[in-house]
Coordinates of C-alpha atoms in Angstrom, one line a residue:
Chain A
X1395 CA 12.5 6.1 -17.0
X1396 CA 11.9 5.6 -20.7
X1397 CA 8.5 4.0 -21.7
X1398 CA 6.6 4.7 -18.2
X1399 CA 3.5 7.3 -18.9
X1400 CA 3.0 10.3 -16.5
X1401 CA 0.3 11.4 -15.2
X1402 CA -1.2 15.0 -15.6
X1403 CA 0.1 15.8 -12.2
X1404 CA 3.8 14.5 -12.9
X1405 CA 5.3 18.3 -12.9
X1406 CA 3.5 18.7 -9.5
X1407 CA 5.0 15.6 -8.1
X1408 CA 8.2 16.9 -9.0
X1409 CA 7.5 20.3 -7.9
X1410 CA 7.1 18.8 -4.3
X1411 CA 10.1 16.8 -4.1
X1412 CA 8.7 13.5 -4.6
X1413 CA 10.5 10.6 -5.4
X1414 CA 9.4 8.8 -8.3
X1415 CA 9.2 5.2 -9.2
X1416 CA 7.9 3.0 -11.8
X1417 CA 4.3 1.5 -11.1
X1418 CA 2.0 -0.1 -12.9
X1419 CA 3.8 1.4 -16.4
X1420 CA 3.9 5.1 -14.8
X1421 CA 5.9 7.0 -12.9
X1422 CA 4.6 8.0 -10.1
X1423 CA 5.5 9.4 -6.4
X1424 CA 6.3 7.0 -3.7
X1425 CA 7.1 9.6 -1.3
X1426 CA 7.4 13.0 -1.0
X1427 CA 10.0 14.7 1.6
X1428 CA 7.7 14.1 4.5
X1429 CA 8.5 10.7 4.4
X1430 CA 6.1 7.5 4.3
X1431 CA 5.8 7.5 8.1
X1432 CA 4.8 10.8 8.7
X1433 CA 2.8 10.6 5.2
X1434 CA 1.0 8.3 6.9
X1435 CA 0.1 9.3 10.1
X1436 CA -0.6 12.7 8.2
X1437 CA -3.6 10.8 6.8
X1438 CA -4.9 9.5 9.5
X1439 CA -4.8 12.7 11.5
X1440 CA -5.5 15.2 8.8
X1441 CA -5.8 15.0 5.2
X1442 CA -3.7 13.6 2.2
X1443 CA -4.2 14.1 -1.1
X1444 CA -3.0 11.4 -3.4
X1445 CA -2.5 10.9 -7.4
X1446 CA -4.5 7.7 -8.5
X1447 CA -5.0 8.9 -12.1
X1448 CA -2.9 5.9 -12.8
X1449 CA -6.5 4.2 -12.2
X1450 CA -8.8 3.1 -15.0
X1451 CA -11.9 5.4 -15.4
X1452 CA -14.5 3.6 -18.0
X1453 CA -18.1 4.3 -18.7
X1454 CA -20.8 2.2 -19.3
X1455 CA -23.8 3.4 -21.3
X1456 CA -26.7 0.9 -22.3
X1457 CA -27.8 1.7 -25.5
X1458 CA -31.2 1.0 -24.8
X1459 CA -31.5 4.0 -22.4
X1460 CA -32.0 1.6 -19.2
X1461 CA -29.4 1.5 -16.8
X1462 CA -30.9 -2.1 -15.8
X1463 CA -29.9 -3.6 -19.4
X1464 CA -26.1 -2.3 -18.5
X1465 CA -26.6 -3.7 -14.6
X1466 CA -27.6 -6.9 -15.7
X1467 CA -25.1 -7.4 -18.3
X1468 CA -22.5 -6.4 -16.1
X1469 CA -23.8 -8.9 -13.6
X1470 CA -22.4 -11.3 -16.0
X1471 CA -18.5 -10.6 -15.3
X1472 CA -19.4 -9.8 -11.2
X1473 CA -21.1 -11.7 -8.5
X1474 CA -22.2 -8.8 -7.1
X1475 CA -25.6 -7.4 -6.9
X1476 CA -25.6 -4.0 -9.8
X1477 CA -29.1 -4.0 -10.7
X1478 CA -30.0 -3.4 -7.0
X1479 CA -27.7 -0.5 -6.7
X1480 CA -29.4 2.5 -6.3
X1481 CA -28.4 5.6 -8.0
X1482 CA -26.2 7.7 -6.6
X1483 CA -24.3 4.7 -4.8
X1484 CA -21.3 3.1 -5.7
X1485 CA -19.9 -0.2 -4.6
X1486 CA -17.0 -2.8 -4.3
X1487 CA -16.7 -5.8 -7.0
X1488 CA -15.0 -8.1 -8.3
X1489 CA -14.5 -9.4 -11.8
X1490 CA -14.1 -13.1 -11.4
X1491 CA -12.9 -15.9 -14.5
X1492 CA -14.2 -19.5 -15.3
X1493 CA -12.4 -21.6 -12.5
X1494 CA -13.5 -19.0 -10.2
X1495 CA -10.3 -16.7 -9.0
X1496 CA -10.2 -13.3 -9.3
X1497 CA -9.2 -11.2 -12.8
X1498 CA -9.5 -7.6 -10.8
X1499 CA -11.2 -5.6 -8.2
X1500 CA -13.4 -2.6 -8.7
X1501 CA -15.7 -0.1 -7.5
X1502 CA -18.9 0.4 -9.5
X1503 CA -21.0 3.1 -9.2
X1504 CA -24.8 4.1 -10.5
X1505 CA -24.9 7.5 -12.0
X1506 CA -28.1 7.8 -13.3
X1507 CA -28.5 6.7 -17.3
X1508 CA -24.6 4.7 -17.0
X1509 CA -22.5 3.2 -14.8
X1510 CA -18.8 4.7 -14.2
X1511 CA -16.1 1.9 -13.2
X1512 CA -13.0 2.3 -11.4
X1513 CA -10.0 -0.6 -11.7
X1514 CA -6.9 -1.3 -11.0
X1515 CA -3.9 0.5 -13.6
X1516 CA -1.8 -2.6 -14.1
X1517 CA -5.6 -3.9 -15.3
X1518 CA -7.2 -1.5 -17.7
X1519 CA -6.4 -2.5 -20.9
X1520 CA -7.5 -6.3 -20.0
X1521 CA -10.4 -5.3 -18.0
X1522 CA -11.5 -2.8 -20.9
X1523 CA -11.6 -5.6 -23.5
X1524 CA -12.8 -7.9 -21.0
X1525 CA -16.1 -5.6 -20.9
X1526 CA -16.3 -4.6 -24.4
X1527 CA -16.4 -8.2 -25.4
X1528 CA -18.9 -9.1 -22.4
X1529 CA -21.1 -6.3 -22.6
X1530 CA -21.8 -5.6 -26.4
X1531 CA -25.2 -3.9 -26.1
X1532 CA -23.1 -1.4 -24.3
X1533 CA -21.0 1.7 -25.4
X1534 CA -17.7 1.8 -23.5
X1535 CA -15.4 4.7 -23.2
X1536 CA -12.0 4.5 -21.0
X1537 CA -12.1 8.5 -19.7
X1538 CA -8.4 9.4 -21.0
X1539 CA -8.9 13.2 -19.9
X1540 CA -9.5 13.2 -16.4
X1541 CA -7.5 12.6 -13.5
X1542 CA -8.6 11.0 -10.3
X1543 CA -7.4 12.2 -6.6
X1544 CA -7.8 11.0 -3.7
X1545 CA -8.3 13.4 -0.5
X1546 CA -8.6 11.3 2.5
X1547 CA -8.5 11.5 6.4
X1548 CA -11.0 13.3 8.8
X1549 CA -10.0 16.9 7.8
X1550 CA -11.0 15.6 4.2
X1551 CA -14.1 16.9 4.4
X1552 CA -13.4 20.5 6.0
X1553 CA -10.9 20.7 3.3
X1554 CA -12.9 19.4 0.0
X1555 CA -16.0 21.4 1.4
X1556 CA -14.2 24.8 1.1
X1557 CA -14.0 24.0 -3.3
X1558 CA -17.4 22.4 -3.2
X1559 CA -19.8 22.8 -0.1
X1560 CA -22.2 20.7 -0.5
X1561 CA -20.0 17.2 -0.5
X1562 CA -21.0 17.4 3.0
X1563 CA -24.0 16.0 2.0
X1564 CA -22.5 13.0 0.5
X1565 CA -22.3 9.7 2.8
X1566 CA -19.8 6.6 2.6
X1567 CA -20.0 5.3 -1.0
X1568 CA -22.4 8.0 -2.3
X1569 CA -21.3 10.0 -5.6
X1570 CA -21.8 13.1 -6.9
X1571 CA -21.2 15.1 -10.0
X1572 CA -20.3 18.6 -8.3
X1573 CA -19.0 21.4 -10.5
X1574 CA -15.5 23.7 -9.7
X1575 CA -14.8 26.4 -11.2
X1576 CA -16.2 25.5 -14.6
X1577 CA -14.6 22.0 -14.2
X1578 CA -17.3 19.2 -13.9
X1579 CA -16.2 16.8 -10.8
X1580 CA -17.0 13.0 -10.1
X1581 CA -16.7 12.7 -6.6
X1582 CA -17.5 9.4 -4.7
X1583 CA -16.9 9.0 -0.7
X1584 CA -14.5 6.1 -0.6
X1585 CA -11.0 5.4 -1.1
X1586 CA -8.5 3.1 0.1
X1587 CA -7.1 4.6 3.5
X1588 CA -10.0 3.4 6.3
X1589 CA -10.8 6.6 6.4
X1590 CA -13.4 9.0 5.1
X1591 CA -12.7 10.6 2.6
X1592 CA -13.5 11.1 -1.1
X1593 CA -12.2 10.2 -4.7
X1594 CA -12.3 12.8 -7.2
X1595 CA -12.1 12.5 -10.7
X1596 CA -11.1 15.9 -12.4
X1597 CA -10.7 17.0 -15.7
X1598 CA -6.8 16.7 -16.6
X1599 CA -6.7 20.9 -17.4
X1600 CA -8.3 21.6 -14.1
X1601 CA -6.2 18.6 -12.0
X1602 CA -3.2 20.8 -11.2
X1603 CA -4.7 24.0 -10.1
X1604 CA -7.8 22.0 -8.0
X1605 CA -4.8 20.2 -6.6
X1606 CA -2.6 23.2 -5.8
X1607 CA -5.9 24.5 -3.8
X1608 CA -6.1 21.7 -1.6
X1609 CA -2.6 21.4 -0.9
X1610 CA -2.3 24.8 -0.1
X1611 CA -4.4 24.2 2.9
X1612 CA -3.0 23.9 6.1
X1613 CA -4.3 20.4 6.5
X1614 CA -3.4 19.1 3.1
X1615 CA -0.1 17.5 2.5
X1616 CA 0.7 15.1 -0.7
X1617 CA 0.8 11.5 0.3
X1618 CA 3.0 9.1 -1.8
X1619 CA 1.9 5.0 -3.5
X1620 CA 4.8 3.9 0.1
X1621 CA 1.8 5.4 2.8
X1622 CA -1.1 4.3 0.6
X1623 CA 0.3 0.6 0.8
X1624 CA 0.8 0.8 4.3
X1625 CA -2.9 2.7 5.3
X1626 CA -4.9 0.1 3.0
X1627 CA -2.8 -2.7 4.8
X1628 CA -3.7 -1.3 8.1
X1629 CA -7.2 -1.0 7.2
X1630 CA -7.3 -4.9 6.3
X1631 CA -7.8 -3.8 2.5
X1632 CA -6.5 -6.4 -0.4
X1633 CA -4.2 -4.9 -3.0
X1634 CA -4.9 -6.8 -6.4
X1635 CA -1.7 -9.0 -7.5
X1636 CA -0.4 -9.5 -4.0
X1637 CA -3.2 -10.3 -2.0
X1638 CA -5.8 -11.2 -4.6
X1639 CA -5.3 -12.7 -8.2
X1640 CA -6.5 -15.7 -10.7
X1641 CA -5.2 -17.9 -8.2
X1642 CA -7.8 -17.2 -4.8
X1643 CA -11.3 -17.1 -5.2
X1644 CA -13.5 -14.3 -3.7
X1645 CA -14.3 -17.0 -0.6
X1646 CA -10.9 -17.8 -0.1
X1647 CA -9.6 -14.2 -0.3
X1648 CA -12.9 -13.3 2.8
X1649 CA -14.2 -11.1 0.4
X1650 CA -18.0 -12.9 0.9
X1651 CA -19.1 -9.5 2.1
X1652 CA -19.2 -8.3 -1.4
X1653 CA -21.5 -11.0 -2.9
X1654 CA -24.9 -9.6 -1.6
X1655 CA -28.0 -11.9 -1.4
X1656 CA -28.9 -11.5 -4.6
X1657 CA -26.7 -13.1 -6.2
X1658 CA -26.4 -16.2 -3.9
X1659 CA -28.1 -19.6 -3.9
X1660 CA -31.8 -19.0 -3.5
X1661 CA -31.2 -15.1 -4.7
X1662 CA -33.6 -13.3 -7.2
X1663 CA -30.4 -13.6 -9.6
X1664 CA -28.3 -16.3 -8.1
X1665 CA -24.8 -17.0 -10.1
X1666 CA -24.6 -16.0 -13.8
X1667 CA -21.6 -14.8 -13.1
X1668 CA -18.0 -16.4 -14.3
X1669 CA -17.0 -19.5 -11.7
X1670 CA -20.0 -19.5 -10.2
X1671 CA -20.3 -22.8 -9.5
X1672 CA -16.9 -22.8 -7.2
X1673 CA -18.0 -19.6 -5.2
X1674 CA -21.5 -20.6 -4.9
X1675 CA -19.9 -24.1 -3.7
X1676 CA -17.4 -22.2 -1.3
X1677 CA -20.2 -19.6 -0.2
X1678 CA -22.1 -22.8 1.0
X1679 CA -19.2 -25.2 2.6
X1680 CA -16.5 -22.8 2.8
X1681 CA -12.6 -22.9 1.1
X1682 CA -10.2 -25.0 2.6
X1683 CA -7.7 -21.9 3.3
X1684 CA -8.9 -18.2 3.8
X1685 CA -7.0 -15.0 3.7
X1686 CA -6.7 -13.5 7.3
X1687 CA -4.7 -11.0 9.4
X1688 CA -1.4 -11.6 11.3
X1689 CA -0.4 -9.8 14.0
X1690 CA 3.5 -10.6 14.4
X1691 CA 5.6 -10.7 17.8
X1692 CA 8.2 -8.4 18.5
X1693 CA 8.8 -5.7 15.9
X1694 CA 9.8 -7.7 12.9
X1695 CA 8.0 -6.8 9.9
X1696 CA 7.0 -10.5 8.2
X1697 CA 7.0 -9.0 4.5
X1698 CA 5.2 -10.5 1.1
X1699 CA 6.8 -14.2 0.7
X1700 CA 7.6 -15.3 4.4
X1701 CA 6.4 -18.4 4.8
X1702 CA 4.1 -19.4 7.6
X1703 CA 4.5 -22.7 9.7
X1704 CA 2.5 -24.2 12.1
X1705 CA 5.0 -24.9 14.7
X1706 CA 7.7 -23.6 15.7
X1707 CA 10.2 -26.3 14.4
X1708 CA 9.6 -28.8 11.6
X1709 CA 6.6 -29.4 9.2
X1710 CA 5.6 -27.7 5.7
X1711 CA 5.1 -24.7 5.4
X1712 CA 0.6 -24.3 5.7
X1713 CA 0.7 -20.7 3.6
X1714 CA 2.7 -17.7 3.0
X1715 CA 2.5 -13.7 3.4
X1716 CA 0.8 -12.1 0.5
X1717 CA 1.3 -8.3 2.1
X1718 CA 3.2 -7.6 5.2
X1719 CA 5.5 -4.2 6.5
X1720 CA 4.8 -2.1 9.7
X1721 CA 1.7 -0.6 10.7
X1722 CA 2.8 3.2 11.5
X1723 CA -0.4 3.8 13.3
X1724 CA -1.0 0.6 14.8
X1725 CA 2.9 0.8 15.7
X1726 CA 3.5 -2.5 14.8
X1727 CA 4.1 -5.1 12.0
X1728 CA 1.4 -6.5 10.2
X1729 CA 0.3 -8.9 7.6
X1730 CA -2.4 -11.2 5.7
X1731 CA -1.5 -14.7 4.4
X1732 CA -3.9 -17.4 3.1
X1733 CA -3.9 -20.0 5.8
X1734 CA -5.7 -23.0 6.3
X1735 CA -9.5 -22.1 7.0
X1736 CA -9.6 -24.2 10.3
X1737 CA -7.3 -22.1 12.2
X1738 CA -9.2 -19.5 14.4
X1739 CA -8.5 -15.9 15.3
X1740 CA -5.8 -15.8 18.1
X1741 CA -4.0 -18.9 16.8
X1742 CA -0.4 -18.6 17.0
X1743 CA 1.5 -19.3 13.8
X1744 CA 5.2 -19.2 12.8
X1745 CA 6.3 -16.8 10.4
X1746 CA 10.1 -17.7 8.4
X1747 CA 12.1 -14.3 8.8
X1748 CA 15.5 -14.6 7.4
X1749 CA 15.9 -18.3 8.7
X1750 CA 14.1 -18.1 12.0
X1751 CA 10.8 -18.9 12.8
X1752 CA 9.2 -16.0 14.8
X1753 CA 5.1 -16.0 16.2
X1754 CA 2.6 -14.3 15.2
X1755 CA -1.0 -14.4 15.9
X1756 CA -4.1 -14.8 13.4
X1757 CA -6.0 -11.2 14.4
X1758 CA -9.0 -9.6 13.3
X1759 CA -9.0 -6.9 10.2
X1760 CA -9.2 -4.1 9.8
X1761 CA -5.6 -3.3 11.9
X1762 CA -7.3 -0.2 12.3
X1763 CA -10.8 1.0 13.0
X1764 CA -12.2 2.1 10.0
X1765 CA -13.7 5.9 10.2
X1766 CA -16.5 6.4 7.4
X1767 CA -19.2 8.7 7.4
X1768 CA -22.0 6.3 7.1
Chain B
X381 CA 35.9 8.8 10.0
X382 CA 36.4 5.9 7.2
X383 CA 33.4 5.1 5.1
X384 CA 33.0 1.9 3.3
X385 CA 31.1 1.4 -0.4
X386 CA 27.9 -0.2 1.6
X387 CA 27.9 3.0 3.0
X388 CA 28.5 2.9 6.8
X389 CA 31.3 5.1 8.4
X390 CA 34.0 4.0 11.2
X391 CA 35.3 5.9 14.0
X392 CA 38.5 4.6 15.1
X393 CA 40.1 5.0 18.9
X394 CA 43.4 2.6 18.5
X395 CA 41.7 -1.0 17.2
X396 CA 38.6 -0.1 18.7
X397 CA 36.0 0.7 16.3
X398 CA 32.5 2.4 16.4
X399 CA 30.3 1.6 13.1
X400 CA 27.0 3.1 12.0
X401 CA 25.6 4.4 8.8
X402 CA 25.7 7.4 6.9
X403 CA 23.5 10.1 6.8
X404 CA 23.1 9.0 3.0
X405 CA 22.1 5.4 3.6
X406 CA 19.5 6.5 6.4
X407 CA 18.3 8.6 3.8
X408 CA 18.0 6.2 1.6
X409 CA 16.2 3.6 3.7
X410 CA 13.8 6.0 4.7
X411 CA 12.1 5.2 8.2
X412 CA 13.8 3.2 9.8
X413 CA 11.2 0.8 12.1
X414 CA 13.2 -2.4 13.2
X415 CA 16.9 -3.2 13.7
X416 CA 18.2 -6.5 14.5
X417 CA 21.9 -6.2 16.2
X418 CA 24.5 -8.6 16.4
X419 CA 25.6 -10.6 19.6
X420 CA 28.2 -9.2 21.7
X421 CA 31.4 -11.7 21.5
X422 CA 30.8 -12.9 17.8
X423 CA 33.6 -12.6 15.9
X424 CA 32.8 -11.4 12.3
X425 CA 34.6 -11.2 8.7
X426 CA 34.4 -8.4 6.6
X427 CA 31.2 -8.7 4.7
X428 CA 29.2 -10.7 6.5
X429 CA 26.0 -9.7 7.3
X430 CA 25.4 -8.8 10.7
X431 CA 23.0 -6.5 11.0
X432 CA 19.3 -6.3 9.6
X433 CA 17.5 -2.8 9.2
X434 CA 13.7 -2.9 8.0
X435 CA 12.5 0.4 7.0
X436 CA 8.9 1.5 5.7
X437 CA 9.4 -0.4 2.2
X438 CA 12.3 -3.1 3.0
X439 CA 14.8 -5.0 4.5
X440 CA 18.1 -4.0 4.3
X441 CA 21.8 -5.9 5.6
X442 CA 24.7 -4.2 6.9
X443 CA 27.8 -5.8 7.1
X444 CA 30.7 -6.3 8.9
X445 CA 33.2 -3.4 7.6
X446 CA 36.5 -5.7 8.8
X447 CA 37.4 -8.6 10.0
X448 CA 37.2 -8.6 14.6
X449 CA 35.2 -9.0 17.3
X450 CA 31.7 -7.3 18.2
X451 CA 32.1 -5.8 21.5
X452 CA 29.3 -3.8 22.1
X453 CA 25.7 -3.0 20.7
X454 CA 23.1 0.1 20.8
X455 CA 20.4 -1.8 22.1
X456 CA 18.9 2.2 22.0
X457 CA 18.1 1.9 18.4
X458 CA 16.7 -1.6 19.0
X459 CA 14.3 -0.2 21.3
X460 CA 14.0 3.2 19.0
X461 CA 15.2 2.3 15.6
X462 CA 13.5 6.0 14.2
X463 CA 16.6 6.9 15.9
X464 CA 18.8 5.9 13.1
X465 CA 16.6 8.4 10.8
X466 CA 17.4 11.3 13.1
X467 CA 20.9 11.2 14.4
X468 CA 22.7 8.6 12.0
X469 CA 25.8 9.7 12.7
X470 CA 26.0 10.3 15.9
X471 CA 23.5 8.8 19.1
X472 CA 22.3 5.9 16.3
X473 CA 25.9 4.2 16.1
X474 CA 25.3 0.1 15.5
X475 CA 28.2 -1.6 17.2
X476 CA 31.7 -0.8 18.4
X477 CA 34.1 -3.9 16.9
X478 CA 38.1 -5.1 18.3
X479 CA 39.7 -5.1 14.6
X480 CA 41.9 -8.5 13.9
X481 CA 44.1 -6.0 12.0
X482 CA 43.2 -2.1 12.3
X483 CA 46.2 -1.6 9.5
X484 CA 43.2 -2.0 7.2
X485 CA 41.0 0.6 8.3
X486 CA 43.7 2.8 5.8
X487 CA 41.9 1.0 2.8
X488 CA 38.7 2.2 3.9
X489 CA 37.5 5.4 2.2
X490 CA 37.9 8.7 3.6
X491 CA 35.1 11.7 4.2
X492 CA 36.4 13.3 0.3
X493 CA 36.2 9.6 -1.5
X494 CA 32.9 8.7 0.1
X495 CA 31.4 12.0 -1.1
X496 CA 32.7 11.1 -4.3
X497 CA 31.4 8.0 -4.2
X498 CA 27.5 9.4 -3.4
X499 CA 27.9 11.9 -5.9

């Protein structure tokens, strides 16, 4: 796999027996002998640890001192509330461009004198210029020397807490600097399963050995990129590209939820931010379509691409699947599609699988019951 | 046992065939979680696609090894289809087929040139 970068956990990967693939310009495990399924339900009754070092890490420093003059200017690429994010708390964003779709999703979290940003791999580059050349009264650095894990499930905690105690203390979307060993570690509670659990950012000497710890505990097994598609899918979770892109708008994708008050018509800092004027349009009367969940008949799966139909026979199609496969804990297929906005929860709509039209219902998300520590 | 290049095997009584896939291919797929079987009485040609198997990460086709008749289905692995992950070869068969001509199964592959084949 010429060209693809590795991680500094690639001789681990292969030390387990995963199977690589190329993603997002690395190589990186899809699986490891367990299997996707029972990596899966693994996580949801245990603990897996996963590689995201793939991620973007970047830092935001104001170089005025106050964190508010990096908040604010950040405010400018988000239309989410940063200023009123208290320290020590993290949360989702988006950044959004000038006809108001989406450019990438984010977490964003307050530590202090900066901010410390988390995006999407396939994004980095573009969302690192994208900031440097909205945020100049910042100093930016993209962490290159750390790796980030993710250790998620509801033995997560048991397990992290044997390495550092005291993340006990930490709540959903908290974050931490925690030291190991003599390794400095950036731990938020989060990640991308539904579950709790906790991201960790660790210094690229330290990664293999802190990994090795966990792993070696009984309730630690290495999850692959196959089960983290299907546990964010069950937990009704958008993965950027598929389900989200320049194309859907943060109303459109049902993503309201992330544009607090503030930045809202009649907020202390309403719009500013890129496209405004479509999402604070969309906020108010709605989008014509809207991403929701589909619940298919039978055991199909109804995978990215099937088009969706209103009847059974006959007719356009009204929208297609942006992320669809089999729920392993749910025991079922599942899926989201952007449909039009006036069809309500329990509505039956026909999905295209291989030339037949099969039902499927417009159900609530998450799949799953989400299980944070709030 | 014969084994053709898509990688399912053939167990022959007379022109009575049994067809699943190999332990490879089930390996390959990873879990198995759907399988759609053909209808008993539909008479097939070699390489058509008759079968669909979705694992974890994607749908897959098998096809018709020869030309003949379906006779019979494992509606077991439609109601379990993790079954074709743990017995592949044996309680997960797909279909048993009537061959038009079973003088062909001799230019199916046998056990040595599959394993060839798979490296």
């Amino acid at each position: 796999m010429a060209d693809l970068k590795r991680t500094g956990l690639y001789q681990l990967h292969l030390d387990l027996g995963a199977k690589m693939v190329p993603f997002a310009g690395y190589e990186m495990p899809v699986q490891y002998p367990m299997g996707v399924l029972k990596e899966h339900l693994h996580t949801r009754a245990a603990a897996g640890l996963f590689d995201v070092s793939h991620m973007g890490q970047i830092l935001l420093s104001p170089r005025s001192g106050r964190l508010e003059d990096a908040a604010l200017a950040l405010e400018r690429l988000v239309p989410v509330d940063v200023a009123g994010l208290g320290e020590g708390r993290q949360r989702y964003a988006l950044f959004t461009d000038e006809a108001g779709g989406i450019l990438d999703d984010l977490m964003v979290a307050n530590r202090g004198d900066h901010l410390f940003v988390v995006v999407n791999a396939a994004c980095k580059e573009a969302d690192f210029a994208h900031l440097k050349a909205g945020l100049p009264d910042c100093d930016l650095g993209m962490v290159s020397d750390r790796a980030l894990l993710a250790l998620q499930g509801p033995r997560a905690e048991a397990a992290l807490a044997r390495l550092v105690p005291d993340v006990v203390d930490l709540r959903f979307m908290d974050v931490a600097i925690r030291q190991w060993d003599s390794a400095e570690l950036w731990i938020s509670r989060s990640g991308y399963t539904g579950e709790d659990g906790f991201e960790i950012s660790v210094p690229d000497r330290f990664a293999e050995a802190f990994a090795r710890r966990l792993l070696a505990m009984e309730e630690v097994a290495p999850v692959g990129l196959g089960a983290r598609d299907s546990l964010r899918l069950e937990a009704g979770m958008c993965l950027y590209g598929h389900d989200i892109d320049t194309t859907t708008s943060p109303v459109e994708a049902d993503l309201v939820w992330a544009i607090q008050k503030a930045r809202r018509a009649g907020g202390a800092r309403a719009g500013g931010f890129p496209g405004a004027p479509r999402i604070l349009r969309e906020l108010a009367e709605g989008a014509a379509r809207r991403r929701v969940g589909l619940r298919p008949e039978g055991r199909a799966p109804m995978r990215e691409g099937t088009e969706i139909y209103a009847a059974p026979e006959g007719g356009a199609a009204i929208g297609r699947v942006t992320s669809g496969g089999y729920g392993p804990s749910i025991e079922a297929p599942m899926a989201m599609a952007y449909l039009p906005a006036d069809l309500a929860e329990g509505a039956t709509v026909w999905g295209d699988v291989r030339g037949r039209r099969l039902p499927a219902t417009i159900a609530p998300m998450p799949f799953q019951p989400t299980s944070y520590k709030r | 046992m014969k084994y053709t290049e898509d990688h399912e095997w053939l167990q022959a009584e007379g022109d009575l065939v049994t067809v699943g896939i190999t332990d490879h291919a089930s390996e390959q797929l990873g879990d198995v979680v759907f399988v759609e079987l053909p209808e008993t009485g539909r008479t097939v040609s070699a390489g058509d696609e008759i079968c669909v198997i979705e694992s974890v990460k994607a749908a897959s086709d098998i096809r018709a090894p020869l030309d003949g008749e379906i006779v019979e289905v494992n509606q077991e692995i439609a109601d379990n289809p993790g079954l074709v992950n743990e017995d592949p070869t044996g309680r997960a068969w797909f279909f048993k087929m009537r061959l038009a001509d079973p003088a062909k199964l001799d230019g199916l592959m046998d056990a040595a040139a599959y394993k060839d084949l798979i490296g």
